[in-house]
Amino acid sequence: MSIRADIIRGHTETIILAHLMKGNSYGYEINKSIKEKTNDKYELNDATLYCAFRRLEEAGYITSFWGEGNSGARRRYYSITNEGIEFYKKSIEEWNLTKELIDKLIYREEKLCKKDYIKLSKKLDGVCGGIAEYFDIDPTLVRLVWILFSCWGGSGIIAYIIAAIVMPKKSDIV
């Protein structure tokens, strides 16, 4: 599955600047890096890439120069400026805030329902939870009975310790 272009569209310049933070580069190399980093799930088309270069250069965030490639062909290289570095840092801060807000807006809050509470309480008190699970009843009821049993002669505490030692853990049961 590839990423829809409109999801990333507002961050094209930041993506380019992030690549240029590592050093000078040219269009094909930047796009190749994007494809590799995203496992071919996203790539910029040439028009988008070169329009972004033009906007960044007009804003003073990058400069360009002609250079020779490995094959001897001339390439237009791009370099980030000090203003570009500042813009990149602000863009990253903006992205982090945006990501935090989007996460809050699109992920639903998980509320602890009775079933989850029972699972949690079984983890906290293994003996009572295990007995409750065996008899398919609420662990809170088992705990209340256990407390009453403990108050009546104190033998409930000893029985609890013995049960904690003797009862197999759920992971031990196949």
Backbone as a ProteinNet text record, in pm:
[ID]
protein_1_A
[PRIMARY]
MSIRADIIRGHTETIILAHLMKGNSYGYEINKSIKEKTNDKYELNDATLYCAFRRLEEAGYITSFWGEGNSGARRRYYSITNEGIEFYKKSIEEWNLTKELIDKLIYREEKLCKKDYIKLSKKLDGVCGGIAEYFDIDPTLVRLVWILFSCWGGSGIIAYIIAAIVMPKKSDIV
[TERTIARY]
84.7	0	88.6	60.5	138.6	61.1	132.7	76.4	17.8	-101.7	-162.6	-78.6	-57	27.8	-27.5	-160.5	-218.2	-192.8	-161.9	-131.3	2.7	97.2	232.8	257.2	167.9	189.3	244.3	193.4	238	374.8	435.6	564.1	677.1	651	751.2	880	867.1	985.5	1066.5	996.1	1065.7	1139.4	1078.5	1141.8	1269.2	1261	1379.1	1487.8	1449.4	1547.8	1612.3	1534.5	1590.2	1701.3	1679.8	1783.3	1905.5	1882.5	1993.4	2068.5	2008.5	2079.5	2201.5	2198.4	2310.4	2419.9	2387	2486.9	2421.5	2500.8	2451.4	2399.6	2298.5	2241	2168.7	2124.2	2050.2	1915	1825.5	1687.6	1669.3	1734.2	1718.3	1762.4	1873.6	1925.9	1829	1770.3	1675	1551.5	1498.4	1379.8	1409.1	1526.7	1568	1575.5	1626.7	1636.6	1497.9	1405.1	1267.3	1205.3	1221.2	1167	1227.9	1359	1426.3	1379.7	1374.5	1335.1	1190.8	1105.9	964.9	934.1	1036.1	1018.2	924.6	947.7	871.7	724	690.1	551.3	523.3	628.3	609.2	725.4	692.1	794	733.4	817.8	773.4	779.7	677.6	691.4	782.9	839.3	939.7	886.7	763.1	706.2	697.7	650.9	639.9	777.1	874	1009.1	1072.5	1065.7	1133.2	1058.2	926.6	851.5	890.6	909.2	951.6	1092.5	1181.5	1316.6	1307.1	1221.7	1208.1	1155.5	1051.9	997.1	1102.5	1176.7	1279.7	1391.4	1427.7	1534.3	1487.7	1364.4	1310.3	1297.7	1271	1258.1	1394.6	1500.9	1635.6	1674.5	1599.4	1627.9	1730.6	1746.6	1848.3	1914.3	2030.9	2097.4	2126.4	2145.5	2176.3	2302.6	2367	2487.7	2502.6	2573.2	2597.5	2722.9	2714.2	2828.9	2834.8	2945	2965.4	2925.4	2851.2	2815.2	2922.9	2903.7	3001	3018.9	2910.3	2917.4	2964.9	2996.2	3044	2932.7	2808.1	2695.4	2682.5	2641.4	2621.1	2488.8	2492	2372	2358.6	2235.4	2209.8	2202.2	2297.6	2303	2238.3	2186.8	2120.8	2189.5	2195.8	2260.6	2168.9	2158.3	2073.2	2147.7	2074.5	2133.1	2104.3	2162.1	2133.1	1984.4	1923.9	1779.9	1701.5	1750.8	1688	1694.5	1808.6	1822.4	1722.3	1707.8	1610.3	1468.1	1437.2	1304.3	1279.9	1380.8	1369.6	1337.8	1409	1385.5	1243	1196.3	1058.6	957.7	987.7	897.7	887.8	999.4	998.4	914.4	930.1	848.1	700.2	669.6	531.1	478	561.4	520.9	491.8	578.7	558.2	428.3	399.1	274.4	155.1	166.1	58.2	32.4	138.6	126.2	57.7	97.1	37.3	-112.9	-149.2	-290.4	-370.6	-315.2	-384.7	-405.4	-302.7	-317.3	-432.8	-442.5	-551.5	-686.6	-690.8	-818	-867.5	-775.5	-822.3	-822.6	-743.1	-744.9	-849.3	-929.6	-1032.6	-971.6	-1029.6	-981.1	-1036.3	-950.4	-992.2	-1040	-1163.9	-1216.8	-1210.2	-1185.7	-1175.1	-1315.7	-1353.4	-1485.2	-1474.5	-1588.6	-1591.7	-1503.4	-1510.3	-1431.6	-1282.1	-1239.5	-1098.9	-1060.8	-1151.4	-1123.6	-1104.7	-1186.9	-1174.2	-1039.5	-999.4	-868.6	-757	-768.2	-667.3	-662.4	-779.3	-781	-728.1	-744.7	-689.2	-536.8	-483.2	-338.3	-286.1	-362.9	-318.2	-327.9	-429.9	-449	-470.4	-364	-370.2	-454.9	-450.1	-523.5	-673.3	-719	-862.4	-910.4	-829.9	-865.5	-872.1	-778.1	-776.8	-897.4	-931.9	-1049.9	-1175.5	-1183.7	-1299	-1310.2	-1197.7	-1199.1	-1243.8	-1197.3	-1233.3	-1383.6	-1442.9	-1585.9	-1669.5	-1602.7	-1668.1	-1753.7	-1692.7	-1760.7	-1670.2	-1723.5	-1649.3	-1539.9	-1415.5	-1306.3	-1329.7	-1403.8	-1431.9	-1512.4	-1607.8	-1687.9	-1598.8	-1507.2	-1414.7	-1328.3	-1282.4	-1200	-1277.2	-1404	-1486.5	-1505.9	-1534.9	-1549.9	-1419.5	-1309	-1178.1	-1148.2	-1184	-1162.7	-1245.1	-1372.2	-1457.5	-1400.9	-1356	-1297.7	-1170.4	-1091.3	-967.9	-997.3	-1101.5	-1139	-1191.2	-1248.2	-1304.5	-1195.8	-1115.1	-1014.2	-877.9	-864.2	-734.6	-682.9	-757.8	-709.6	-711.8	-781.5	-787.5	-652.7	-572.2	-439.4	-350.1	-354.8	-275.4	-322.9	-454	-508.1	-468	-466	-426.3	-281.5	-193.4	-51.2	-33	-102.3	-92.9	-144.6	-258.8	-315.8	-221.4	-157.4	-64.2	54.3	95.2	208.5	165.4	49.8	6	-60	-140.3	-214.8	-119.9	-140	-53.9	-86.3	15.7	-4.9	-72	-141.6	-212.5	-117	5.5	104.2	152.8	137.7	180.3	75.4	-48.5	-156.7	-162.4	-167.1	-170.7	-312.9
-118	0	123.5	215.6	338.6	451	555.4	669.1	767.5	818.5	920.1	1047.8	1109.1	1228.6	1343.6	1355.5	1469.3	1464.3	1347.9	1336.2	1401.5	1391.5	1442.2	1576.6	1618.2	1736.1	1857.2	1890.3	2008.9	1994.8	1878	1853.2	1824.6	1846.5	1819.2	1896.5	2025.2	2107.5	2056.8	2017.9	1966.9	1837.2	1752.8	1625.6	1653.5	1747.3	1783.7	1843.2	1936	1998.3	1894.8	1797.4	1691.9	1618	1591.4	1523.9	1614.2	1742.2	1835.4	1866.2	1837.2	1855.3	1763.2	1654.2	1559.3	1600.3	1690.9	1734.7	1770.9	1825.2	1866	1744.1	1768.5	1658.1	1711.6	1621.2	1658.5	1585.6	1629	1582.1	1431.9	1365.9	1221.5	1147.9	1191.9	1127.8	1145.8	1263	1289.6	1201.5	1194.8	1113	964.3	921.2	781.5	751	844.7	828.4	818.8	900.7	897.2	760.7	711	579.1	469.7	474.9	372.9	377.4	498.4	512.2	469.8	482.5	445.7	309.1	233.8	102	108.8	206.4	228.8	261.9	308.4	344.8	491.2	568.5	709.6	757.7	836.3	904.7	1033.9	1132.1	1260	1252.9	1305.6	1312.1	1430.4	1429.2	1530.1	1672.4	1694.1	1829	1880.4	1794.9	1834.2	1863.8	1778.1	1793.7	1924.7	1950.8	2069.9	2199.1	2191.6	2309.5	2341.1	2236.4	2256.1	2315.3	2268.2	2326.9	2476.9	2511.8	2652.7	2736.5	2685.9	2759.3	2776.5	2670	2675.4	2772.8	2773	2862.5	3008.2	3032.8	3169	3222.9	3133	3173.8	3191.6	3148.4	3162.1	3047.1	2936.4	2821.6	2726.2	2731.2	2649.1	2733.1	2688.9	2746.3	2630.1	2661.7	2556.1	2591.1	2487.6	2506.4	2385.1	2405	2295.7	2220.6	2089.2	2005.9	1884.9	1816.4	1696.1	1573.2	1483.5	1356.8	1252.8	1134	1025	985.4	996.4	955.7	1069.1	1183.1	1295.6	1389.4	1350.4	1436.4	1551.3	1666.4	1782.4	1766.5	1798.7	1791.3	1920	1952.9	2069.7	2020.3	2065.1	2027.5	2136.2	2093.8	2187.1	2179.4	2294.4	2305.4	2386.3	2346.8	2417.9	2540	2648.6	2771.4	2777	2875.9	2893.8	2920.7	3000.3	3025.4	2895.6	2810.9	2681.3	2591.4	2597	2516.8	2563.1	2694.7	2749	2710.4	2721.2	2683.7	2535.4	2453.3	2308.8	2280.4	2346.2	2324.7	2364.1	2477.9	2522.1	2424.2	2372.8	2276.6	2147.7	2103.4	1982.5	2004.9	2120	2151.6	2153	2215	2221	2081.3	1996.9	1859.7	1781.9	1793.7	1720.4	1762.4	1890.9	1939.9	1889.2	1896.9	1849.1	1701.2	1623.3	1479.1	1449.3	1522.2	1504.2	1535.4	1645.1	1683.1	1583.6	1541.1	1444.1	1313.5	1268.2	1146.7	1160.8	1275.4	1298.4	1300.5	1351.9	1365.6	1237.2	1151.4	1034.2	903.7	893.8	770.5	781.5	676.6	679.7	644.9	705.3	676.5	541.7	464.1	333.9	350.1	313.2	317.1	176.7	169.2	40.7	-13.2	-117.1	-175.6	-285.2	-339.7	-438.8	-559.2	-604.1	-719.7	-690.6	-569.2	-531.1	-520.2	-466.3	-453.6	-591.7	-687	-822.8	-881.6	-861	-909.5	-845.4	-713.4	-640.9	-691.2	-710.5	-754.3	-896.5	-980.3	-1115.4	-1109.3	-1011.4	-997.7	-950.8	-864.3	-809.3	-911.6	-991.5	-1092.3	-1226.5	-1297.4	-1422.5	-1529.7	-1544.8	-1653	-1629.6	-1513.6	-1483.9	-1480.1	-1421	-1416.2	-1554.2	-1641.2	-1777.3	-1857.4	-1844.2	-1913.2	-1859.2	-1726.7	-1665.6	-1711.7	-1722.1	-1768.3	-1914.5	-1996.6	-2138.1	-2156	-2078.2	-2089.8	-1993	-1914.9	-1819.1	-1718.7	-1659.5	-1555.8	-1434.1	-1325.5	-1200	-1214.3	-1177.7	-1188.5	-1104.3	-994	-909.9	-987.5	-1066.8	-1149.8	-1250.8	-1312.9	-1408.9	-1338.3	-1219.2	-1144.6	-1111.7	-1071.4	-1040.6	-1164.4	-1276.5	-1402.1	-1437	-1417.6	-1450	-1361.5	-1233.5	-1142.3	-1186.6	-1220	-1267.6	-1396.2	-1485.5	-1611.2	-1586.3	-1485.1	-1451.6	-1392	-1309.7	-1248.8	-1353.8	-1458.9	-1565.2	-1669.8	-1641.3	-1737.4	-1718.3	-1632.4	-1606	-1714.8	-1820.1	-1930.3	-1895.5	-1789.2	-1748.4	-1704.2	-1641.2	-1596	-1715.4	-1814.4	-1935.6	-2006.8	-2015.9	-2080.4	-2003.3	-1870.9	-1787.7	-1815.2	-1820.4	-1846.2	-1984	-2083.2	-2219.4	-2222	-2156.2	-2153.7	-2083	-1975.6	-1902.7	-1989.9	-2077.8	-2166.2	-2284.9	-2343.2	-2467.8	-2445.4	-2338.6	-2318	-2292.1	-2361.8	-2337.2	-2202.4	-2141.1	-2016	-2048.1	-1950.9	-1972.5	-2014.8	-1960.3	-1994.4	-2138.4	-2198.8	-2337.6	-2436.3	-2390.5	-2476.8	-2475.7	-2592.4	-2601.2	-2599.5
0	0	0	-87.9	-92.4	-23.6	8.4	80.8	-19	11.8	-74.8	-67.1	-180.6	-188	-105.9	-96.4	-24.6	125.3	178.5	321.6	353	261.5	284.3	216	129.9	45.2	120.1	234.2	306.7	370.7	357.1	423.5	325.4	197.3	93.8	119.3	149.7	172.3	291.2	398.7	518.3	486.1	406	367.1	287.6	195.6	115.1	204.7	291.7	381.4	474.1	518.8	604.8	531.6	404.5	325.6	308.8	284.3	263.4	392.9	507.8	635.4	641.6	566.7	565.2	468	376.1	278.2	146.4	56.3	-75.4	-151.2	-233.6	-308.9	-430.8	-516.5	-637.7	-636.9	-725.4	-725.2	-729.1	-823.1	-838.2	-711.2	-654.3	-533.1	-415.5	-402.9	-294.7	-311.6	-432.1	-456.5	-435.1	-476.8	-455.7	-306.2	-228.8	-83.8	-19.6	-67	-15.6	-42	-164.7	-199.7	-112.9	-91.1	-10.5	134.6	191.1	331.7	355.8	254.7	270.8	210.6	175.8	113.4	-7.4	-92.5	-216.3	-192.7	-72.9	-44.1	-75.8	-99.3	-133.3	-218.5	-316.5	-395.8	-448.4	-466.8	-521.1	-672.9	-738.5	-884.7	-916	-1034.3	-1071.1	-1061	-1105.2	-1101.5	-957.3	-865.9	-724.5	-666.9	-696.4	-644.1	-690.8	-820.3	-872.4	-840.6	-825	-777.3	-633.3	-553.2	-413.7	-409.3	-495.7	-503.4	-534.4	-632.1	-671.5	-554.3	-483.8	-368.7	-259.5	-230.4	-126	-163.8	-292.3	-336.6	-334.8	-377.1	-375.7	-232.6	-138.4	2.6	69.1	1.4	57.1	148.8	143.7	230.7	170.3	38	-29	-138	-179.3	-296.5	-391.8	-517.9	-614.6	-690.8	-741.6	-823.3	-914.2	-1023.1	-1116.7	-1075	-1082.8	-1048.9	-1139.3	-1134.1	-1215.2	-1133.6	-1196.1	-1132.9	-1155.8	-1101.8	-1117.7	-1263.6	-1339.1	-1480.2	-1570.6	-1513.2	-1591.8	-1635.3	-1612.6	-1650.5	-1550	-1601.7	-1513.6	-1439.3	-1312.1	-1229	-1151	-1122	-1037.8	-893.5	-813	-672.1	-587.6	-473.5	-381.4	-245.8	-180	-49.8	42.2	166.8	262.3	317.3	337.8	393.2	543.7	611.1	753.8	776.7	686.6	696.3	676.8	588.4	564.6	686.7	756.3	878.9	983.4	998.3	1094.8	1055.4	926.5	877.9	902.1	878.8	902.3	1049	1141	1283.9	1322.5	1270.3	1298.6	1239.2	1121.7	1056.7	1136.3	1193.3	1275.2	1400.7	1465.3	1583.1	1546	1432.1	1384.9	1355.9	1293.1	1262.1	1390.1	1489.2	1614.6	1682.6	1683.5	1740.6	1659.8	1528.1	1440.9	1463.5	1469.8	1490.1	1623.9	1727.5	1859.4	1855.1	1789.2	1780.2	1696.6	1584.1	1499.7	1576	1649.1	1729.4	1828.2	1892.5	1988.1	1919.6	1797.8	1727.9	1663	1617.9	1543.7	1622.9	1728.6	1806.8	1915.2	1928.8	2032.4	2166.2	2270	2404	2447.6	2505.9	2556.3	2699.5	2722.2	2857.2	2915	3042.6	3109.5	3135.3	3062.7	3083.8	3189.8	3230.8	3338.3	3303.7	3179.6	3137.9	3153.6	3111.7	3125.6	3272.2	3355	3497.6	3560.8	3519.6	3573.8	3533.3	3406.8	3361.8	3442.3	3464.9	3541.2	3684.3	3745.1	3883.8	3897.9	3796.3	3800	3800	3726.6	3723.2	3857.9	3925.8	4052.5	4165.6	4167.6	4271.8	4206.2	4184.7	4111.8	4175.1	4305.7	4370.7	4360.3	4404.2	4398.5	4253.8	4167	4026	3964.2	4001.7	3949.3	3995.3	4122.2	4174.9	4106.5	4092.3	4027.2	3882.6	3812.9	3675.4	3668.2	3760.7	3762.7	3781.5	3873.6	3902.2	3817.3	3730.7	3642.2	3719.6	3823.1	3901.8	3914.1	3965.2	3979.1	4084.7	4054.4	4152	4277.9	4264.3	4380.8	4483.7	4436.5	4526.3	4598.6	4527	4588.3	4692.5	4662.9	4759.2	4885.1	4869	4986.7	5074.2	5010.4	5086.6	5155	5084.7	5141.3	5263.1	5253.9	5367.5	5487	5463.1	5573.3	5633	5547.9	5592	5674.1	5631.4	5702.4	5838.9	5847.2	5975.5	6073.4	6023.3	6106.7	6133.9	6230.1	6272.4	6208.8	6110.6	6051.9	5960.4	5939.3	5856.4	5707.8	5671.5	5531.1	5478.3	5562.9	5521.8	5491.1	5575.5	5553.5	5427.6	5409.2	5289.7	5163.8	5174.3	5060.7	5021.5	5119.9	5093.2	5032.5	5087.1	5033.1	4888.5	4865	4730	4632.7	4677.6	4591.4	4552	4641.3	4613.7	4528.5	4559.6	4496.2	4359.4	4347.2	4223.1	4107.2	3994.8	3878.2	3814.5	3756.5	3684.2	3552.2	3496.4	3370.7	3259.8	3261.1	3159.4	3172.8	3293.3	3315	3264.9	3246.6	3204.6	3052.6	2990.7	2844.3	2795.4
[MASK]
++++++++++++++++++++++++++++++++++++++++++++++++++++++++++++++++++++++++++++++++++++++++++++++++++++++++++++++++++++++++++++++++++++++++++++++++++++++++++++++++++++++++++++++

